mmCIF file of C-alpha atoms in Angstrom:
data_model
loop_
_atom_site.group_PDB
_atom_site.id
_atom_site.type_symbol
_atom_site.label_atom_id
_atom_site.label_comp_id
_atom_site.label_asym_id
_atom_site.label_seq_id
_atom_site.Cartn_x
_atom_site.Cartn_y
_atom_site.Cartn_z
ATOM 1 C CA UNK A 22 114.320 95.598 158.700
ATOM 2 C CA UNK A 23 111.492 93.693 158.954
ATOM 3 C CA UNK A 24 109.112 96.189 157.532
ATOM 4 C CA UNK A 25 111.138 95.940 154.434
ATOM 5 C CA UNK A 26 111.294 92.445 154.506
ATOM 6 C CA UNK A 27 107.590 92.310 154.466
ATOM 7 C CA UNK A 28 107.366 95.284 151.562
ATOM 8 C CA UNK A 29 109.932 93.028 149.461
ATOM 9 C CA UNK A 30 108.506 89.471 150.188
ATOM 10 C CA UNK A 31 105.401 89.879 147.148
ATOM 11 C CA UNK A 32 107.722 91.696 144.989
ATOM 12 C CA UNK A 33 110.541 89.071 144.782
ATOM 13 C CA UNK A 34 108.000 86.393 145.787
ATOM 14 C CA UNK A 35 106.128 87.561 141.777
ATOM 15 C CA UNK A 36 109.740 86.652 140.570
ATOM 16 C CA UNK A 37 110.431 82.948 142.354
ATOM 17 C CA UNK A 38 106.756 82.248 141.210
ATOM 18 C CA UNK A 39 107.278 83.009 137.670
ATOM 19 C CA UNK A 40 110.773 81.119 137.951
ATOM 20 C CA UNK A 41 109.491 78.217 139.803
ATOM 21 C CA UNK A 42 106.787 78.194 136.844
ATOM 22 C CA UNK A 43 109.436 78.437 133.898
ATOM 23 C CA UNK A 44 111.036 75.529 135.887
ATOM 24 C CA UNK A 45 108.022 73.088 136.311
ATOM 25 C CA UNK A 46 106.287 73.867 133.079
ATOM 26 C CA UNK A 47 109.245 73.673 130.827
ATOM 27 C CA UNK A 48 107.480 75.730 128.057
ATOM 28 C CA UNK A 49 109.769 77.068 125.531
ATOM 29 C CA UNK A 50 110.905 80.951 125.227
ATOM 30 C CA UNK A 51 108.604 81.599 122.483
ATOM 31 C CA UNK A 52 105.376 81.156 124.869
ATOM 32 C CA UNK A 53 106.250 83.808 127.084
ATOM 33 C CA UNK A 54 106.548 86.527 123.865
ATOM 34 C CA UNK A 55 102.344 87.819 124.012
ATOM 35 C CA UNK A 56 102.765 88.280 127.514
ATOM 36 C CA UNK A 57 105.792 90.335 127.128
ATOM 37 C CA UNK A 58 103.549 92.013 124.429
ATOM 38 C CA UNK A 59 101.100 92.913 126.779
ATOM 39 C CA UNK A 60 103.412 94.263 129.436
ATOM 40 C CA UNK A 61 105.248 96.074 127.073
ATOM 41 C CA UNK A 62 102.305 97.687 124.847
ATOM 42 C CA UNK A 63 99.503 97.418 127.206
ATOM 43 C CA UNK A 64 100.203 97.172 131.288
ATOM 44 C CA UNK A 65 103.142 99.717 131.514
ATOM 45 C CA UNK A 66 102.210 102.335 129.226
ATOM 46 C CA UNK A 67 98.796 102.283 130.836
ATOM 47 C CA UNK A 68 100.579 102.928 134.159
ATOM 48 C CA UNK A 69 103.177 105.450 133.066
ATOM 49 C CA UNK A 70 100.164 107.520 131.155
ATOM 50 C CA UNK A 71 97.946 107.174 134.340
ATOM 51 C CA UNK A 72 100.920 108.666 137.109
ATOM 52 C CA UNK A 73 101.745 111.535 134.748
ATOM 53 C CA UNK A 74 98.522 112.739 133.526
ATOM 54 C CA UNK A 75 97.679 113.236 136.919
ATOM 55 C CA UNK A 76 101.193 115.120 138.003
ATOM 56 C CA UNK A 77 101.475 119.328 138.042
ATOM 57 C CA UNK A 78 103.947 120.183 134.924
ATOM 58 C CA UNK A 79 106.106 121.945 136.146
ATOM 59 C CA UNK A 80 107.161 118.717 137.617
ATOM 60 C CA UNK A 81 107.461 116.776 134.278
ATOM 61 C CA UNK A 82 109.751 119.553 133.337
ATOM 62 C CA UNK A 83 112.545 118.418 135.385
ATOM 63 C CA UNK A 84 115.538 117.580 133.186
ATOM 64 C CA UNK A 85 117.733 118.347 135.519
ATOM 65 C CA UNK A 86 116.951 115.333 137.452
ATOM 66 C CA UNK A 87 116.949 113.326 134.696
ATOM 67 C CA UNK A 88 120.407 114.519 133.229
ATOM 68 C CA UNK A 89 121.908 114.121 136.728
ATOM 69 C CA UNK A 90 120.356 110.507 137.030
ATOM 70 C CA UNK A 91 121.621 109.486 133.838
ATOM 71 C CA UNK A 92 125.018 111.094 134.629
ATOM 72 C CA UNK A 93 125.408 108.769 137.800
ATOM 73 C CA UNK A 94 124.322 105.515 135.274
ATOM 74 C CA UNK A 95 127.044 106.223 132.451
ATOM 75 C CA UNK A 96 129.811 107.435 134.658
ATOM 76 C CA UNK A 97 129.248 103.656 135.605
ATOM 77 C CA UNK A 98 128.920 102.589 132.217
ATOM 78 C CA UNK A 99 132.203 104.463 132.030
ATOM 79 C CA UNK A 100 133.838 103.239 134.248
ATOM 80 C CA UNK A 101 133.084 99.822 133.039
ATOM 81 C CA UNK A 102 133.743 100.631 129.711
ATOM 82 C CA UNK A 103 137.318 101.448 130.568
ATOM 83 C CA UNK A 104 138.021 98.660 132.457
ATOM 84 C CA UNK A 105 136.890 95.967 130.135
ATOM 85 C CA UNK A 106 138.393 97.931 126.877
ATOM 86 C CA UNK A 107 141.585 99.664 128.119
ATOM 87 C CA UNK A 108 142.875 97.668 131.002
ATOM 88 C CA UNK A 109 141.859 94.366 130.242
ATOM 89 C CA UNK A 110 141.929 94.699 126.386
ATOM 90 C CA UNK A 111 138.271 92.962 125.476
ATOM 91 C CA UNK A 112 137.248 93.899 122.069
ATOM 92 C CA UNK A 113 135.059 96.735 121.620
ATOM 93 C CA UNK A 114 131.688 94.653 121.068
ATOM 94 C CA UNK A 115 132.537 92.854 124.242
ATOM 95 C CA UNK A 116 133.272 95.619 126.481
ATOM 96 C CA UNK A 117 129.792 97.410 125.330
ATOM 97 C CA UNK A 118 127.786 94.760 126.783
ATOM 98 C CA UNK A 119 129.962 94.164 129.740
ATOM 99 C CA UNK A 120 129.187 98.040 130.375
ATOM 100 C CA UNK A 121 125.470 97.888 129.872
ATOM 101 C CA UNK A 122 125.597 94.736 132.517
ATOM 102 C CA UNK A 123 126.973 97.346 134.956
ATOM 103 C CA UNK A 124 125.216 100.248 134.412
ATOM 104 C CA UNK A 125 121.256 99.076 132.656
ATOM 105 C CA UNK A 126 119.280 98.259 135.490
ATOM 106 C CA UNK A 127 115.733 96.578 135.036
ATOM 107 C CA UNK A 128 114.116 99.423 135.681
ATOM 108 C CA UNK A 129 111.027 98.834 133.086
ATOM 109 C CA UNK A 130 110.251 95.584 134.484
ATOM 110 C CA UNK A 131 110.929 96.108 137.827
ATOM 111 C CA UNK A 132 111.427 99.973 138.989
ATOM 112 C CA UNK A 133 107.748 101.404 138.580
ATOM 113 C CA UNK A 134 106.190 98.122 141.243
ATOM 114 C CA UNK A 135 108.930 98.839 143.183
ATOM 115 C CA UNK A 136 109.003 102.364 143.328
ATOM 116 C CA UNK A 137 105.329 102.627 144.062
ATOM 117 C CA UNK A 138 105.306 100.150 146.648
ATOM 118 C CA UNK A 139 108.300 101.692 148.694
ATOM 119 C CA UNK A 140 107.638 105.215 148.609
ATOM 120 C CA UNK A 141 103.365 105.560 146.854
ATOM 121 C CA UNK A 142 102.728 107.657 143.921
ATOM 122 C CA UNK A 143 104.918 110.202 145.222
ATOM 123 C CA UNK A 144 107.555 108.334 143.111
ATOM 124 C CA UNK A 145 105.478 108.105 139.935
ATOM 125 C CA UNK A 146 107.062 110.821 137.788
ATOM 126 C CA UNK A 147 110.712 110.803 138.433
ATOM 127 C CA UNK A 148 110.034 106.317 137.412
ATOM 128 C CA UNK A 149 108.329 107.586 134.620
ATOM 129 C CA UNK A 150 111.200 110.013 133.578
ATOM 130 C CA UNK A 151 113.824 107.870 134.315
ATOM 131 C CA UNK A 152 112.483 104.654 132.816
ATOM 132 C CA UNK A 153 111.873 106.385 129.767
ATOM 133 C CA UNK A 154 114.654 108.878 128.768
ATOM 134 C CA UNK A 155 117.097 106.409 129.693
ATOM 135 C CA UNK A 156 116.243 103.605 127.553
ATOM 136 C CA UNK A 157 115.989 106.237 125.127
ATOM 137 C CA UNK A 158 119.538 107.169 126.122
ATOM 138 C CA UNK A 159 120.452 103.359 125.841
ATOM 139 C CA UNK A 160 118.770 102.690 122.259
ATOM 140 C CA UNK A 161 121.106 105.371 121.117
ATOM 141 C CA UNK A 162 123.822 104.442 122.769
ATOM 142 C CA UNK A 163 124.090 100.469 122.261
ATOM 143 C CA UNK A 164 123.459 100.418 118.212
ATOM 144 C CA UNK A 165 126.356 103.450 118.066
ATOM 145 C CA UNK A 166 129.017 101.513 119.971
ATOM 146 C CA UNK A 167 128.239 98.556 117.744
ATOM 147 C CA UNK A 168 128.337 100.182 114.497
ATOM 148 C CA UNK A 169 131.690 101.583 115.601
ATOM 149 C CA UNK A 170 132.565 97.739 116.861
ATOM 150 C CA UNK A 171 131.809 96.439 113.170
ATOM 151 C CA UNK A 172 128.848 94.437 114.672
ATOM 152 C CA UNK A 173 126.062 96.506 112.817
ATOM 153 C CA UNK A 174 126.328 96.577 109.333
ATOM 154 C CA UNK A 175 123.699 99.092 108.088
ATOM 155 C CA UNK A 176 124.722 102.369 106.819
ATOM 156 C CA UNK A 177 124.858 105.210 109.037
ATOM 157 C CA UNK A 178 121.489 106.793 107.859
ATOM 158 C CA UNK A 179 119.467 103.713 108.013
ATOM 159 C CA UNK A 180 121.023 102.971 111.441
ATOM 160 C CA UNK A 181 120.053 106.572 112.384
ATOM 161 C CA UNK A 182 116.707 106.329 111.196
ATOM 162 C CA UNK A 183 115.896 103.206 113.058
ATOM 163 C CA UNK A 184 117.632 104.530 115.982
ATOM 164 C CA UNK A 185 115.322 107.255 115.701
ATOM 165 C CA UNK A 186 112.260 105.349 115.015
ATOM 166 C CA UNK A 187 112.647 103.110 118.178
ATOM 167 C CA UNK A 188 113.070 105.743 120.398
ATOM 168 C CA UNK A 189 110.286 107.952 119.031
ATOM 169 C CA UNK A 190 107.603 105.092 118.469
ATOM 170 C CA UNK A 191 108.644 102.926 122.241
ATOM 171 C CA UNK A 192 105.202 102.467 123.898
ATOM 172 C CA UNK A 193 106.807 103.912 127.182
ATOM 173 C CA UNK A 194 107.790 107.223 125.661
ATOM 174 C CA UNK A 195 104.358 107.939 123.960
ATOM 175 C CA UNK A 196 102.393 106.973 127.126
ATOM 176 C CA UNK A 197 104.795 109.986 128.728
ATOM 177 C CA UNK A 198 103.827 111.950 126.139
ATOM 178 C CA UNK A 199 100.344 111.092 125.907
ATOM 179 C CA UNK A 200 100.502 111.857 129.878
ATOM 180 C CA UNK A 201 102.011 114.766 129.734
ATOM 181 C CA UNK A 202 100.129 116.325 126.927
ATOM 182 C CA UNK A 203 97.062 115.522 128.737
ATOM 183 C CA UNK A 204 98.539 117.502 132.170
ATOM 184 C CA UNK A 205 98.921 120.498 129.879
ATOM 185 C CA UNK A 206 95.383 120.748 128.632
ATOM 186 C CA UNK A 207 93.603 119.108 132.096
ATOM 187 C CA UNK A 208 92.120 116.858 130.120
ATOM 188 C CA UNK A 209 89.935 113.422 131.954
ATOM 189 C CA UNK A 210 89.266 110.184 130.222
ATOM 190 C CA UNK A 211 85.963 109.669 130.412
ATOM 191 C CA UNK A 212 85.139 106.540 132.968
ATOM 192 C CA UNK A 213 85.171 103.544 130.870
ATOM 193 C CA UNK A 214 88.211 104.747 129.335
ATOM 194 C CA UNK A 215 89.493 105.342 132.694
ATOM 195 C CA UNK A 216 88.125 101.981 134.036
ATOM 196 C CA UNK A 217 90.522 100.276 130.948
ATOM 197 C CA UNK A 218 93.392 102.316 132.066
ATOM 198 C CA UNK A 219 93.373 100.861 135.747
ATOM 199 C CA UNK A 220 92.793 97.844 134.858
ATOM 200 C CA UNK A 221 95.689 97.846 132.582
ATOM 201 C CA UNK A 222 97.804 99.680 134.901
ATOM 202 C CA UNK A 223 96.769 97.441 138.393
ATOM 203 C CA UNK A 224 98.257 94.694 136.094
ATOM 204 C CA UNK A 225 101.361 95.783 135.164
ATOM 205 C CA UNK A 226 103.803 95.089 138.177
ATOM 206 C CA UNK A 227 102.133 91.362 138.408
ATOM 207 C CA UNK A 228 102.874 90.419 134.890
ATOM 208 C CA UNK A 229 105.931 91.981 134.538
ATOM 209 C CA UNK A 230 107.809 90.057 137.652
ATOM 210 C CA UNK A 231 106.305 87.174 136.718
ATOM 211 C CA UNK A 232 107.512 87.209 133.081
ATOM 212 C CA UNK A 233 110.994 88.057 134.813
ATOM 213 C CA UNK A 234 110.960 85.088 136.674
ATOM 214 C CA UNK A 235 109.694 82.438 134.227
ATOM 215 C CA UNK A 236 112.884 84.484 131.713
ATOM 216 C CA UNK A 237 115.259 84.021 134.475
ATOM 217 C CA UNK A 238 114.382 80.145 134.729
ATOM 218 C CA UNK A 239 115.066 79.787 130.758
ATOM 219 C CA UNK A 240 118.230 81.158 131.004
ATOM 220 C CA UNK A 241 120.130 78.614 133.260
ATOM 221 C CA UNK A 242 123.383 79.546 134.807
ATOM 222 C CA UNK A 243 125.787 77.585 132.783
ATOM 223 C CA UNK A 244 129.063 80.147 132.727
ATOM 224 C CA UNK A 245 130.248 82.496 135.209
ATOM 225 C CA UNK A 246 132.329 85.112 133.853
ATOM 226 C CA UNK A 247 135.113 86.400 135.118
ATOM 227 C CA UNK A 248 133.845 89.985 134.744
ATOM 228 C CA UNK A 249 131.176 89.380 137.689
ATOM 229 C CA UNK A 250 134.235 90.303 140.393
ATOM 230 C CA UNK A 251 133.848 93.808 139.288
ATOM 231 C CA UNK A 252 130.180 94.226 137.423
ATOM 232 C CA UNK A 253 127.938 92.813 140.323
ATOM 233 C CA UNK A 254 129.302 95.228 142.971
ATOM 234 C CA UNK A 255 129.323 98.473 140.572
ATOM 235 C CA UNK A 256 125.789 96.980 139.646
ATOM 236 C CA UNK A 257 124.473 97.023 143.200
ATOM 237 C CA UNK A 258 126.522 99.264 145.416
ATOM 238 C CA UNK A 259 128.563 101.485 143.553
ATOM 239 C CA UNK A 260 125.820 102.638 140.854
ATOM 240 C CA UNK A 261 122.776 103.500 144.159
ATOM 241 C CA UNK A 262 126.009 105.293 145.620
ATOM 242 C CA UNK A 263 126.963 107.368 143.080
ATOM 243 C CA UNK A 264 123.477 108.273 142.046
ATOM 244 C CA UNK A 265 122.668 109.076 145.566
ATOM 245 C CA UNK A 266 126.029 111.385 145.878
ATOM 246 C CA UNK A 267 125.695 113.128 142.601
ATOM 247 C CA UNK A 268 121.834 113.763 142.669
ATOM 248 C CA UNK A 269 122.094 115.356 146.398
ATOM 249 C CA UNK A 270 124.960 117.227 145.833
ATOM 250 C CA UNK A 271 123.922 118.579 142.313
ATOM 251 C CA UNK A 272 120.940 119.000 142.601
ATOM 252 C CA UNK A 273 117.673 120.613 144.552
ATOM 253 C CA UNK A 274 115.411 117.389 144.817
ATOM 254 C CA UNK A 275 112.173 116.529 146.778
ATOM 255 C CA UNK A 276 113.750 113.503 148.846
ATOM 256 C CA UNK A 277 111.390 110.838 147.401
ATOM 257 C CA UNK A 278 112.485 111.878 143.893
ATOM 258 C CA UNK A 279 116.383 111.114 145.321
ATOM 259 C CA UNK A 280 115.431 108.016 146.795
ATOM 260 C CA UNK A 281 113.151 106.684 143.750
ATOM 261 C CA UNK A 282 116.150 107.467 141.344
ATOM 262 C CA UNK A 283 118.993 105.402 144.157
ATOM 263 C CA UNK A 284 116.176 102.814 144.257
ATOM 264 C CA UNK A 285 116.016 102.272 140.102
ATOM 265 C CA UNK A 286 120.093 102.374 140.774
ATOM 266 C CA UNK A 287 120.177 99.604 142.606
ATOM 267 C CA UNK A 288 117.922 97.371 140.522
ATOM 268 C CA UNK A 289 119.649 94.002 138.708
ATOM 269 C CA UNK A 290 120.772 94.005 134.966
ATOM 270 C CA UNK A 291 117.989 94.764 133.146
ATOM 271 C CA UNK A 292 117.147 91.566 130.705
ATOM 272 C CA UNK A 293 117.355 94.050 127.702
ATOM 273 C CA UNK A 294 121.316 93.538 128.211
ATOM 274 C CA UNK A 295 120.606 89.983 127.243
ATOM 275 C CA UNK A 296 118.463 91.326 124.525
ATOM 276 C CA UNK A 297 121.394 93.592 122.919
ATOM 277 C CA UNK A 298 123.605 90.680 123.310
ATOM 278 C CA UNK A 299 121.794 88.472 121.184
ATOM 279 C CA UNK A 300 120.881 90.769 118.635
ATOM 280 C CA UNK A 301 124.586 91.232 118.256
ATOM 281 C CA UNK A 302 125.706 87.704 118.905
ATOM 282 C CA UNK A 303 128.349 89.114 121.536
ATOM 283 C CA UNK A 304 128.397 88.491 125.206
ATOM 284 C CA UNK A 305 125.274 85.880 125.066
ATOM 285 C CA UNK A 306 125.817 83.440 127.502
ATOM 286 C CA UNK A 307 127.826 85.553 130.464
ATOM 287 C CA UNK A 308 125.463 88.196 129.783
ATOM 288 C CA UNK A 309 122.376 86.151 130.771
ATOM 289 C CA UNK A 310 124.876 84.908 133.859
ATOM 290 C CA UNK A 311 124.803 88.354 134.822
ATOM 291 C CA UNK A 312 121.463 89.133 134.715
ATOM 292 C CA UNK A 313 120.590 86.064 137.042
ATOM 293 C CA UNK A 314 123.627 86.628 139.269
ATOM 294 C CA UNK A 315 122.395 90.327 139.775
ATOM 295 C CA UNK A 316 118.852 89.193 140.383
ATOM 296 C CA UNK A 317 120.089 86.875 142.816
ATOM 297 C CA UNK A 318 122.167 89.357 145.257
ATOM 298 C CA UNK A 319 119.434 92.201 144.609
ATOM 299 C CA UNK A 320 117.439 90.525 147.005
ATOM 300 C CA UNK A 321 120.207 91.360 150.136
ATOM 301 C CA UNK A 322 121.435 94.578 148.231
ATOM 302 C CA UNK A 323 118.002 96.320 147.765
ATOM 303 C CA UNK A 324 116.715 95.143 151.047
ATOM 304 C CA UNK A 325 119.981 97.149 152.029
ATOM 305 C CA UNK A 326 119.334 100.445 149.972
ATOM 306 C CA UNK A 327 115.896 100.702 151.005
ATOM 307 C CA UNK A 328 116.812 100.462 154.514
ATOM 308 C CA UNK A 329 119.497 103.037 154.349
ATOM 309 C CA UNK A 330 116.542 104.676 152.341
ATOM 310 C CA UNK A 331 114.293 104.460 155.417
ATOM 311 C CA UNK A 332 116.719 105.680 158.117
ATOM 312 C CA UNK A 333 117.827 108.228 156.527
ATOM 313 C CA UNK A 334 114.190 109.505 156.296
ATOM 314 C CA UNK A 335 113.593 109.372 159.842
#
């Protein structure tokens, strides 16, 4: 346990920096939007292109994995979804983000340092994959529920068509694209190029657990909803659980691709939850609860999983 301790320590040590920072400072929200730029743009496609460029293609092929992985997240979502809207009668807005809280982990921000840390390159294509095709899967799924909800008022072809956009044009999907195309044809930056690309990519798991901490220390803990008896632990422990059950059971895995897809399981609410929330004015406050609540018990609940990962593996 202490090996993990010691593999965790920088990782969530990035995030208490960047909140003690956000504390301390006291600069507003707005200063932390070029950095966000630059992780978003810049420092993670950079790193997504590098890992899958270099990978064999008949491993980027794997949509298997992916649909199986994505089956364990929205049986939570589910789950969730049924709980908030059929038992406990929330509106339909509500019970959308309450869902996402459950079942969106922050695997952009945090998955692809984490991954890489715990289990080496190994685990750079089935992050890439997962990272990508599921926030695709999300920025279908979260504008669809709230068009249905009332909260989007656009017509149904202009909400497609930015639907589509976003997903087609998100810096993370054409880095995997760029990747993979240049797997298929062998093709090799040439050094400086190359240079820029690690550079970019060395800097990606700093900035983006920094910017998650200094965002976690802007959004103070001022309501704790009710919903956190039953989203935290689906969050943490149910959601690695399932994901870990359906992708060994289903499927015919390399065991570092299982345990890279239970770790991004077991990862907080992602701050995009927060995001949607606002965007829709639904869920604001207890959403951002969530996210720091999550954050909070990940600490204990991933040392867990990765753990469990580790004996499991010996």
């Amino acid at each position: 346990m202490a090996e993990i301790a010691g593999l965790l320590f920088p990782f969530f040590g990035l995030i208490f920096i960047g909140y003690l920072a956000g504390r301390i400072t006291k600069q507003p929200a707005e200063a932390l939007g070029w950095l966000n730029t630059f992780i978003i743009y810049a420092a993670l496609p950079a790193l997504f292109f590098k890992l899958v460029a270099k990978t064999p293609v008949d491993q980027l092929a794997r949509m298997d994995f992916v649909g199986l992985s994505l089956l364990a997240t929205y049986s939570i979502f589910t789950l969730l979804f049924v709980i908030g809207y059929v038992i406990r009668r929330n509106s339909l807005a509500d019970t959308t983000i309450q869902s996402f809280a459950g079942s969106y982990g922050n695997i952009g921000y945090m998955g692809p340092g984490l991954a890489l840390l715990a289990f080496g390159e190994r685990a750079a294509v089935p992050v890439a994959l997962i990272v990508c095709l599921e926030n695709a899967m999300h920025f279908v799924t979260a504008p669809a529920l709230m068009a249905i909800a009332g909260g989007d008022k656009r017509p149904p072809l202009t909400l497609a068509g930015d639907v589509a956009r976003k997903v087609l044009t998100h810096p993370f999907i054409l880095s995997v694209i760029a990747g993979f195309l240049a797997a298929i044809i062998g093709w090799q930056p040439p050094q400086p190029v190359q240079q820029l690309v690690d550079y970019l990519a060395q800097s990606a798991a700093p900035c983006a657990l920094f910017a998650m901490g200094v965002t976690l220390a802007l959004r103070p803990l001022r309501r704790v909803p009710v919903e956190i008896s039953y989203i935290v632990p689906a969050k943490l422990i149910l959601h690695p659980l399932l994901a870990y059950l359906i992708l060994s059971s289903f499927g015919s895995f390399d065991p570092v691709w299982v345990s890279t897809a239970v770790l991004l399981a077991a990862l907080p609410t992602a701050t995009n939850v927060f995001v949607i929330g606002q965007q829709y004015g639904v869920w604001q406050e207890r959403a951002s609860a969530t996210i720091l609540i999550t954050t909070g018990f990940s600490v204990f609940t991933v040392s867990l999983v990765l753990y469990l990962i580790r004996s499991m593996s010996v």
